Short mmCIF file of C-alpha atoms and ligand atoms in Angstrom, two decimals:
data_model
loop_
_atom_site.label_atom_id
_atom_site.label_comp_id
_atom_site.label_asym_id
_atom_site.label_seq_id
_atom_site.Cartn_x
_atom_site.Cartn_y
_atom_site.Cartn_z
CA MET A 256 17.19 165.83 192.04
CA TRP A 257 16.55 163.34 194.90
CA LEU A 258 20.18 163.60 195.95
CA ASP A 259 19.97 167.39 196.25
CA HIS A 260 20.04 168.28 199.96
CA ARG A 261 19.46 172.06 199.61
CA ALA A 262 16.06 172.10 201.43
CA VAL A 263 17.58 171.49 204.83
CA ASN A 264 15.98 174.44 206.46
CA GLN A 265 12.62 173.63 204.87
CA VAL A 266 12.60 169.99 205.99
CA HIS A 267 13.65 171.06 209.48
CA ARG A 268 10.56 173.33 209.72
CA ILE A 269 8.32 170.56 208.27
CA ASN A 270 9.58 168.12 210.92
CA GLU A 271 8.97 170.69 213.66
CA THR A 272 5.24 170.65 212.82
CA LYS A 273 5.06 167.01 214.12
CA HIS A 274 2.11 166.60 211.75
CA SER A 275 0.53 163.14 211.74
CA VAL A 276 1.52 162.47 208.10
CA LEU A 277 5.12 162.23 209.38
CA GLN A 278 4.23 158.97 211.07
CA TYR A 279 4.11 157.44 207.62
CA VAL A 280 7.64 158.44 206.64
CA GLY A 281 9.37 156.84 209.58
CA GLY A 282 8.63 159.75 211.95
CA VAL A 283 11.04 162.15 210.25
CA MET A 284 10.65 163.54 206.78
CA SER A 285 13.75 163.27 204.59
CA VAL A 286 15.22 166.23 202.74
CA GLU A 287 15.08 163.94 199.76
CA MET A 288 11.26 163.96 199.72
CA GLN A 289 9.07 166.35 197.67
CA ALA A 290 7.39 168.57 200.26
CA PRO A 291 10.66 170.23 201.40
CA LYS A 292 11.78 170.53 197.81
CA LEU A 293 8.53 172.20 196.81
CA LEU A 294 8.84 174.60 199.77
CA TRP A 295 12.41 175.39 198.70
CA LEU A 296 11.19 176.22 195.19
CA LYS A 297 8.45 178.44 196.49
CA GLU A 298 10.80 180.28 198.79
CA ASN A 299 13.77 180.58 196.43
CA LEU A 300 12.45 180.50 192.90
CA ARG A 301 8.98 182.00 193.38
CA GLU A 302 8.71 184.01 190.13
CA THR A 303 10.87 181.95 187.82
CA CYS A 304 9.59 178.55 188.81
CA TRP A 305 6.85 178.23 191.53
CA ASP A 306 4.36 180.66 189.97
CA LYS A 307 4.96 179.50 186.40
CA ALA A 308 5.13 175.70 186.70
CA GLY A 309 2.14 173.77 185.36
CA HIS A 310 3.06 170.51 187.08
CA PHE A 311 5.50 169.07 189.56
CA PHE A 312 6.31 165.40 188.87
CA ASP A 313 8.40 162.66 190.33
CA LEU A 314 10.62 161.20 187.58
CA PRO A 315 8.53 158.04 186.91
CA ASP A 316 5.31 160.16 186.60
CA PHE A 317 7.19 162.61 184.33
CA LEU A 318 8.19 159.72 182.10
CA SER A 319 4.68 158.25 181.87
CA TRP A 320 3.33 161.75 181.10
CA LYS A 321 5.91 162.20 178.32
CA ALA A 322 4.98 158.74 176.95
CA THR A 323 1.19 159.14 177.05
CA GLY A 324 0.23 162.76 177.71
CA VAL A 325 -1.63 161.55 180.84
CA THR A 326 -0.87 163.57 183.93
CA ALA A 327 -2.33 161.01 186.40
CA ARG A 328 0.21 160.11 189.09
CA SER A 329 1.23 156.67 190.30
CA LEU A 330 0.05 155.83 193.77
CA CYS A 331 3.62 154.71 194.49
CA SER A 332 5.30 158.08 193.94
CA LEU A 333 2.62 160.10 195.69
CA VAL A 334 2.48 157.79 198.76
CA CYS A 335 6.23 157.39 199.09
CA LYS A 336 7.45 160.88 198.45
CA TRP A 337 4.53 163.36 198.67
CA THR A 338 2.57 162.34 201.85
CA TYR A 339 -0.48 161.03 199.92
CA SER A 340 -2.41 158.26 201.69
CA ALA A 341 -3.77 155.32 199.67
CA GLU A 342 -6.66 155.23 202.08
CA LYS A 343 -7.37 158.91 202.92
CA GLY A 344 -5.91 160.87 199.97
CA TRP A 345 -4.23 164.23 200.56
CA ASP A 346 -4.23 165.81 203.93
CA ASP A 347 -5.07 169.52 203.45
CA SER A 348 -3.98 170.41 207.01
CA PHE A 349 -0.41 169.29 206.31
CA TRP A 350 0.07 171.45 203.20
CA LYS A 351 -1.52 174.43 204.98
CA MET A 352 0.65 173.95 208.05
CA VAL A 353 3.91 173.87 206.04
CA GLY A 354 3.14 176.96 203.94
CA LEU A 355 2.15 175.22 200.73
CA GLU A 356 -1.60 176.03 201.01
CA ASP A 357 -1.66 177.15 197.35
CA LEU A 358 -1.49 173.46 196.37
CA VAL A 359 -4.71 172.79 198.33
CA ALA A 360 -6.51 175.88 196.86
CA ASP A 361 -5.67 174.54 193.41
CA ASN A 362 -7.12 171.15 194.31
CA TYR A 363 -3.67 169.55 194.03
CA SER A 364 -3.77 169.84 190.20
CA LYS A 365 -0.02 170.68 190.05
CA ILE A 366 1.07 167.70 192.14
CA GLY A 367 -1.65 165.18 191.17
CA ASN A 368 -5.35 164.77 191.81
CA GLN A 369 -5.80 161.69 189.71
CA VAL A 370 -3.95 158.76 191.25
CA LEU A 371 -3.64 155.26 189.74
CA PRO A 372 -2.26 151.98 191.09
CA PRO A 373 0.99 150.94 189.40
CA GLY A 374 0.34 148.70 186.46
CA THR A 375 -2.87 150.45 185.37
CA CYS A 376 -2.96 151.20 181.64
CA LEU A 377 -2.59 154.95 180.97
CA GLY A 378 -4.82 156.66 178.43
CA ASN A 379 -4.44 155.37 174.89
CA GLY A 380 -0.87 154.17 175.46
CA LEU A 381 2.20 155.55 173.73
CA THR A 382 1.45 158.73 171.78
CA PRO A 383 2.54 158.96 168.13
CA GLU A 384 5.23 161.49 169.04
CA ALA A 385 6.69 159.37 171.89
CA ALA A 386 6.45 156.29 169.67
CA LYS A 387 8.55 158.02 167.02
CA ASP A 388 11.14 159.07 169.61
CA LEU A 389 11.39 155.61 171.07
CA GLY A 390 11.08 153.61 167.86
CA LEU A 391 8.06 151.70 169.24
CA PRO A 392 4.48 151.22 167.89
CA ALA A 393 2.07 153.97 168.83
CA GLY A 394 -0.66 152.88 171.18
CA ILE A 395 1.46 150.24 172.91
CA ALA A 396 0.29 149.96 176.56
CA VAL A 397 2.07 152.20 179.11
CA ALA A 398 1.58 151.42 182.77
CA ALA A 399 1.24 153.81 185.77
CA SER A 400 4.72 153.64 187.14
CA LEU A 401 6.77 152.66 190.12
CA ILE A 402 9.84 154.52 191.53
CA ASP A 403 13.05 152.76 190.40
CA ALA A 404 13.75 151.01 193.68
CA HIS A 405 10.15 149.84 193.95
CA ALA A 406 10.30 148.39 190.44
CA GLY A 407 13.45 146.58 191.43
CA GLY A 408 11.71 145.21 194.56
CA LEU A 409 8.77 144.05 192.44
CA GLY A 410 11.24 142.46 190.00
CA VAL A 411 12.90 140.25 192.66
CA ILE A 412 10.69 139.70 195.74
CA GLY A 413 8.14 137.25 194.28
CA ALA A 414 10.55 134.70 192.74
CA ASP A 415 9.95 130.98 193.16
CA VAL A 416 12.80 129.89 195.45
CA ARG A 417 12.07 126.18 195.61
CA GLY A 418 15.16 123.92 195.63
CA HIS A 419 17.72 126.48 196.76
CA GLY A 420 17.71 125.56 200.50
CA LEU A 421 16.52 128.96 201.60
CA ALA A 422 14.72 129.65 204.87
CA CYS A 423 12.16 131.78 203.07
CA GLU A 424 10.95 128.69 201.02
CA GLY A 425 7.31 128.00 201.98
CA GLN A 426 7.26 131.12 204.17
CA PRO A 427 5.20 134.23 203.52
CA VAL A 428 6.77 136.77 201.16
CA THR A 429 7.10 139.09 204.16
CA SER A 430 10.18 137.15 205.23
CA ARG A 431 12.04 138.55 202.20
CA LEU A 432 13.85 141.86 202.03
CA ALA A 433 14.57 143.31 198.61
CA ILE A 434 17.72 145.51 198.49
CA ILE A 435 18.12 147.63 195.38
CA CYS A 436 21.73 148.81 195.30
CA GLY A 437 22.85 151.42 192.81
CA THR A 438 23.81 155.03 193.38
CA SER A 439 21.87 154.61 196.63
CA SER A 440 20.54 151.45 198.36
CA CYS A 441 16.90 150.89 199.23
CA HIS A 442 15.76 148.18 201.63
CA MET A 443 12.18 147.16 200.85
CA GLY A 444 10.34 145.04 203.39
CA ILE A 445 6.62 144.26 203.16
CA SER A 446 3.98 143.36 205.73
CA LYS A 447 0.31 142.47 205.95
CA ASN A 448 -0.30 145.07 208.66
CA PRO A 449 1.33 148.48 209.02
CA ILE A 450 4.65 148.43 210.93
CA PHE A 451 6.04 151.74 212.17
CA VAL A 452 9.82 151.64 212.17
CA PRO A 453 11.47 154.82 213.53
CA GLY A 454 13.80 156.23 210.89
CA VAL A 455 12.64 153.88 208.15
CA TRP A 456 10.28 155.36 205.53
CA GLY A 457 6.72 154.13 205.51
CA PRO A 458 4.62 152.25 206.26
CA TYR A 459 3.23 152.86 202.74
CA PHE A 460 0.11 150.94 201.73
CA SER A 461 0.17 149.27 198.29
CA ALA A 462 3.16 151.29 197.24
CA MET A 463 5.11 148.34 195.89
CA VAL A 464 3.23 145.01 196.12
CA PRO A 465 -0.51 145.66 195.99
CA GLY A 466 -2.33 144.91 199.26
CA PHE A 467 0.88 144.90 201.35
CA TRP A 468 2.40 147.69 203.45
CA LEU A 469 5.94 148.68 202.56
CA ASN A 470 8.81 149.88 204.77
CA GLU A 471 11.63 151.39 202.89
CA GLY A 472 14.99 151.68 204.55
CA GLY A 473 17.73 153.38 202.65
CA GLN A 474 21.34 154.56 202.39
CA SER A 475 21.67 157.74 200.39
CA VAL A 476 25.00 156.96 198.80
CA THR A 477 26.36 153.48 198.28
CA GLY A 478 27.51 152.88 194.68
CA LYS A 479 28.26 156.58 194.56
CA LEU A 480 30.31 156.35 197.78
CA ILE A 481 32.35 153.38 196.55
CA ASP A 482 33.06 155.31 193.29
CA HIS A 483 33.98 158.39 195.32
CA MET A 484 36.43 156.57 197.63
CA VAL A 485 38.11 154.73 194.74
CA GLN A 486 38.30 157.64 192.31
CA GLY A 487 39.60 160.07 194.95
CA HIS A 488 42.57 157.85 195.94
CA ALA A 489 46.08 158.67 194.81
CA ALA A 490 46.48 155.19 193.30
CA PHE A 491 43.35 155.49 191.10
CA PRO A 492 45.27 156.29 187.87
CA GLU A 493 47.46 153.21 188.44
CA LEU A 494 44.28 151.09 189.08
CA GLN A 495 42.63 152.41 185.90
CA ALA A 496 45.71 151.63 183.80
CA LYS A 497 46.08 148.13 185.21
CA ALA A 498 42.36 147.30 184.88
CA THR A 499 42.31 148.61 181.26
CA ALA A 500 45.38 146.52 180.42
CA ARG A 501 43.54 143.41 181.66
CA CYS A 502 40.23 144.47 179.98
CA GLN A 503 38.57 144.37 183.37
CA SER A 504 36.32 146.77 185.25
CA ILE A 505 38.13 148.57 188.10
CA TYR A 506 36.02 146.61 190.58
CA ALA A 507 36.84 143.26 189.07
CA TYR A 508 40.52 144.30 189.20
CA LEU A 509 40.26 145.47 192.82
CA ASN A 510 38.53 142.18 193.83
CA SER A 511 41.23 140.10 192.31
CA HIS A 512 43.90 142.33 193.84
CA LEU A 513 42.31 141.76 197.29
CA ASP A 514 42.37 138.04 196.69
CA LEU A 515 46.08 138.29 195.96
CA ILE A 516 47.00 140.26 199.08
CA LYS A 517 44.79 138.41 201.52
CA LYS A 518 47.09 135.38 201.40
CA THR A 519 45.52 132.56 203.45
CA GLN A 520 43.07 134.60 205.57
CA PRO A 521 39.49 135.44 204.51
CA VAL A 522 39.43 138.64 202.44
CA GLY A 523 37.25 140.50 204.92
CA PHE A 524 39.94 140.25 207.58
CA LEU A 525 42.17 142.74 205.71
CA THR A 526 40.30 145.59 207.39
CA VAL A 527 41.04 144.58 211.00
CA ASP A 528 42.42 148.13 211.67
CA LEU A 529 40.57 150.17 209.02
CA HIS A 530 36.99 151.21 209.69
CA VAL A 531 34.57 153.40 207.72
CA TRP A 532 31.35 155.10 208.70
CA PRO A 533 29.51 155.50 205.33
CA ASP A 534 27.24 158.50 205.80
CA PHE A 535 29.10 160.81 203.51
CA HIS A 536 25.74 162.29 202.45
CA GLY A 537 23.87 161.98 205.75
CA ASN A 538 22.05 158.99 207.15
CA ARG A 539 18.68 158.11 205.56
CA SER A 540 17.90 155.07 207.73
CA PRO A 541 17.54 154.20 210.54
CA LEU A 542 19.14 157.24 212.17
CA ALA A 543 17.35 159.70 209.81
CA ASP A 544 20.06 162.30 210.46
CA LEU A 545 21.16 164.31 207.47
CA THR A 546 23.87 166.05 209.46
CA LEU A 547 25.95 162.87 209.83
CA LYS A 548 29.22 162.72 207.92
CA GLY A 549 31.58 160.02 206.71
CA MET A 550 34.45 158.76 208.89
CA VAL A 551 37.58 156.71 208.12
CA ILE A 552 39.67 155.44 211.06
CA GLY A 553 43.04 153.74 210.51
CA LEU A 554 44.73 155.72 207.71
CA LYS A 555 48.47 155.32 206.98
CA LEU A 556 50.96 157.40 205.07
CA SER A 557 51.28 154.92 202.14
CA GLN A 558 48.97 155.44 199.19
CA ASP A 559 49.58 152.47 196.95
CA LEU A 560 47.23 150.07 195.26
CA ASP A 561 47.12 147.82 198.32
CA ASP A 562 45.84 150.77 200.43
CA LEU A 563 43.25 151.67 197.79
CA ALA A 564 42.06 148.06 197.65
CA ILE A 565 41.71 147.81 201.39
CA LEU A 566 39.92 151.19 201.69
CA TYR A 567 37.54 149.99 198.97
CA LEU A 568 36.92 146.80 200.97
CA ALA A 569 36.32 148.77 204.21
CA THR A 570 33.81 151.00 202.39
CA VAL A 571 31.92 147.99 201.00
CA GLN A 572 31.88 146.46 204.51
CA ALA A 573 30.65 149.79 206.00
CA ILE A 574 27.72 149.83 203.58
CA ALA A 575 26.87 146.24 204.56
CA PHE A 576 27.05 147.15 208.29
CA GLY A 577 24.64 150.00 207.47
CA THR A 578 22.29 147.37 206.03
CA ARG A 579 22.63 145.29 209.17
CA LEU A 580 21.65 148.35 211.24
CA ILE A 581 18.57 148.90 209.07
CA ILE A 582 17.53 145.24 209.25
CA GLU A 583 17.91 145.28 213.09
CA ALA A 584 15.67 148.36 213.29
CA MET A 585 13.05 146.72 211.02
CA GLU A 586 13.20 143.50 213.02
CA SER A 587 12.85 145.19 216.35
CA ALA A 588 9.74 146.94 215.08
CA GLY A 589 8.05 143.66 214.02
CA HIS A 590 9.54 142.49 210.66
CA SER A 591 10.92 138.96 210.53
CA ILE A 592 13.41 138.70 207.69
CA SER A 593 15.34 135.60 206.66
CA THR A 594 16.51 136.21 203.09
CA LEU A 595 17.88 139.17 201.07
CA PHE A 596 17.02 139.61 197.41
CA LEU A 597 19.68 141.97 196.06
CA CYS A 598 19.72 143.80 192.71
CA GLY A 599 21.00 147.00 191.06
CA GLY A 600 24.41 147.88 189.66
CA LEU A 601 26.13 146.76 192.88
CA GLY A 602 24.67 143.30 192.45
CA LYS A 603 27.30 142.84 189.72
CA ASN A 604 30.01 143.11 192.37
CA PRO A 605 30.58 139.67 194.03
CA LEU A 606 32.53 141.24 196.90
CA PHE A 607 29.62 143.54 197.70
CA VAL A 608 27.23 140.61 197.63
CA GLN A 609 29.38 138.30 199.77
CA MET A 610 29.99 141.06 202.35
CA HIS A 611 26.19 141.71 202.62
CA SER A 612 25.68 137.99 203.24
CA ASP A 613 28.58 137.60 205.75
CA ILE A 614 27.78 140.78 207.69
CA THR A 615 23.99 140.29 207.92
CA GLY A 616 24.32 136.51 208.32
CA MET A 617 21.63 135.99 205.72
CA PRO A 618 21.65 134.34 202.30
CA VAL A 619 21.53 136.73 199.32
CA VAL A 620 19.49 135.84 196.28
CA LEU A 621 20.49 137.34 192.95
CA SER A 622 18.15 137.32 190.02
CA GLN A 623 18.66 135.56 186.69
CA GLU A 624 18.06 138.90 185.00
CA VAL A 625 20.67 141.40 186.24
CA GLU A 626 18.59 144.48 185.44
CA SER A 627 15.80 143.69 187.96
CA VAL A 628 14.45 147.26 187.91
CA LEU A 629 13.63 146.60 184.27
CA VAL A 630 11.96 143.31 185.18
CA GLY A 631 9.71 145.29 187.59
CA ALA A 632 8.91 147.75 184.80
CA ALA A 633 8.16 144.78 182.49
CA ILE A 634 5.85 143.31 185.05
CA LEU A 635 3.90 146.66 185.14
CA GLY A 636 3.87 146.70 181.31
CA ALA A 637 2.58 143.13 181.13
CA CYS A 638 -0.21 144.06 183.60
CA ALA A 639 -1.11 147.17 181.59
CA SER A 640 -1.29 145.17 178.41
CA GLY A 641 -3.57 142.63 180.01
CA ASP A 642 -1.14 139.63 179.96
CA PHE A 643 -1.70 138.98 183.65
CA ALA A 644 -4.72 139.43 185.88
CA SER A 645 -2.70 140.83 188.81
CA VAL A 646 0.73 142.22 189.68
CA GLN A 647 1.20 139.23 192.05
CA GLU A 648 0.62 136.73 189.23
CA ALA A 649 3.08 138.60 186.95
CA MET A 650 5.72 138.77 189.73
CA ALA A 651 5.51 135.03 190.31
CA ARG A 652 5.84 134.31 186.59
CA MET A 653 8.45 136.88 185.62
CA SER A 654 11.01 136.91 188.45
CA LYS A 655 13.59 134.12 188.47
CA VAL A 656 16.27 133.16 190.93
CA GLY A 657 19.85 133.27 189.50
CA LYS A 658 22.69 132.79 191.99
CA VAL A 659 22.37 132.29 195.77
CA VAL A 660 25.23 133.40 198.05
CA PHE A 661 25.38 132.02 201.60
CA PRO A 662 27.10 133.62 204.60
CA ARG A 663 30.49 132.33 205.72
CA ARG A 664 29.46 131.46 209.26
CA GLU A 665 33.06 130.91 210.36
CA ASP A 666 33.76 134.64 209.93
CA LYS A 667 30.84 135.77 212.06
CA ARG A 668 32.88 136.63 215.17
CA TYR A 669 35.16 138.93 213.28
CA TYR A 670 32.20 140.84 211.72
CA ASP A 671 30.44 141.07 215.06
CA LYS A 672 33.53 142.76 216.42
CA LYS A 673 33.79 145.15 213.45
CA TYR A 674 30.08 145.95 213.88
CA GLN A 675 30.77 146.94 217.50
CA VAL A 676 33.38 149.37 216.17
CA PHE A 677 30.98 150.60 213.49
CA LEU A 678 28.37 151.52 216.12
CA LYS A 679 31.06 153.27 218.22
CA LEU A 680 32.02 155.44 215.22
CA VAL A 681 28.65 157.16 215.07
CA GLU A 682 28.54 157.48 218.86
CA HIS A 683 31.91 159.24 218.74
CA GLN A 684 30.88 161.45 215.86
CA LYS A 685 27.88 162.65 217.86
CA GLU A 686 30.10 163.21 220.87
CA TYR A 687 32.53 165.35 218.75
CA ALA A 688 29.64 167.45 217.47
CA SER A 689 28.37 168.02 220.95
CA ILE A 690 31.84 169.02 222.22
CA MET A 691 32.11 171.52 219.37
CA LYS A 692 28.67 172.91 220.14
CA GLY A 693 29.51 173.47 223.81
CA ASP A 694 31.13 176.58 225.26
N1 LIG B 735 30.36 145.84 186.80
C1 LIG B 735 30.31 146.42 188.03
N2 LIG B 735 31.06 145.96 189.04
C2 LIG B 735 31.01 146.48 190.26
N3 LIG B 735 30.21 147.57 190.57
C3 LIG B 735 29.47 148.12 189.60
C4 LIG B 735 29.48 147.54 188.27
N4 LIG B 735 28.60 148.29 187.54
C5 LIG B 735 28.11 149.19 188.36
N5 LIG B 735 28.61 149.13 189.55
C6 LIG B 735 28.28 149.91 190.76
O1 LIG B 735 26.90 150.24 190.66
C7 LIG B 735 26.61 151.62 190.80
C8 LIG B 735 25.56 152.09 189.87
O2 LIG B 735 24.46 151.26 189.98
P1 LIG B 735 23.17 151.47 189.04
O3 LIG B 735 22.13 150.56 189.55
O4 LIG B 735 23.57 151.42 187.63
O5 LIG B 735 22.82 153.01 189.36
P2 LIG B 735 21.47 153.81 189.59
O6 LIG B 735 21.01 153.57 191.01
O7 LIG B 735 21.89 155.24 189.44
O8 LIG B 735 20.50 153.28 188.60
C9 LIG B 735 27.92 152.33 190.52
O9 LIG B 735 28.04 153.45 191.38
C10 LIG B 735 29.03 151.29 190.78
O10 LIG B 735 29.57 151.44 192.11
O1 LIG B 736 14.72 157.25 197.07
C1 LIG B 736 14.84 156.29 196.37
C2 LIG B 736 13.80 155.34 196.22
O2 LIG B 736 12.67 155.64 196.99
C3 LIG B 736 16.14 156.13 195.60
O3 LIG B 736 17.21 156.40 196.39
C4 LIG B 736 16.10 157.07 194.43
O4 LIG B 736 14.99 156.67 193.65
C5 LIG B 736 17.38 156.99 193.57
O5 LIG B 736 17.86 155.78 193.35
P1 LIG B 736 19.17 155.46 192.50
O6 LIG B 736 20.05 154.76 193.48
O7 LIG B 736 18.72 154.56 191.39
O8 LIG B 736 19.74 156.76 192.01
#
């Protein structure tokens, strides 16, 4: 549902209100948030959905409701996606202004009027019905949830980094940026005081690590974009056949193929004349422009496996340049980041990890446990069952550093030049749009 961009007109009208709650979503509400989606449902499915629905949930709240029967919402989902404030609660004037006054009249019962910090034990734990479905004991503790990316952030950001030679050792946790890279990528930076970063969601209080403000940068399609580029290429069937014959994933095969064709130069240099702008599903951060499209510059007539591998590499690099742009926006607003903590499905791809390190110039820490989103969920579960006194204590005990990848400093000049081209791509795209809009 989050990837559904149908509520374009609705989000446009919401943004035109310039309501003060928008300050807390980076200044521009995203079409991926819940207010525009609710408005779309009201305007398009009034009788079949809007009037009939008992509750509207974010996925993590839906899951905890199914597990426990408790309709209380997590502070994380309401603050990050529904404009709820941890300090002030709901703002009636916002919902009235955007045409969703019925939610206010109903005392927010459909979207949540009981809000709990993540990690709080819900009701009597797992219901007998859910226990049967899941094969778990009834009554086992179930925690108020976190959104997937936030659980990933919690699962990695508190790890003890001593002995790895990292700049963040001995520094406040605010010098770490968690990047959760799956279908989309989410860039989670925390601070003691609120930081307003134009185009970057937040600041959200206590939405990930209790007591800290969170800024959440994001790229709407990353893993999905890589899959799309690779699967849509004419050489994809050949790639699949060769990877299967070697019992490898297509990405492991592509990475070894790139190693083969790079000869003596660094692998990243294969894209000297192939450049990608990665916003095939709009830009979430920091440009917050859902009208932006993808671009590929430097195509040739050949469509063999070498071309596919190099296009894949250029796409991976474009995603890493997008991360660099987000980090620069966060730093110019007041964040000071020295180390990346990366997790999610793309963390399994060594090329993706190395490119993020080379292109941002920062070390990338991978966790011992690959599924860090599940570690975050386990941290919440451990808090709900009383194993730890606080989320912070559980984070420090349950997250563990696995591998650390350092940037190849000698390649910096090349990536700086490619970054210049990257920035020109979006400039040109905007120029084309403006030419086409003119008379
Ligand atoms: N073994 C792997 N090697 C390289 N990339 C992978 C691998 N497994 C998954 N991916 C990438 O990770 C993405 C999915 O990440 P995941 O975290 O599972 O998704 P989600 O965000 O939907 O939970 C896929 O789109 C794919 O590009
Ligand atoms: O908006 C987000 C987090 O706030 C994520 O993009 C969303 O939750 C989906 O993530 P995934 O990449 O796992 O599909």
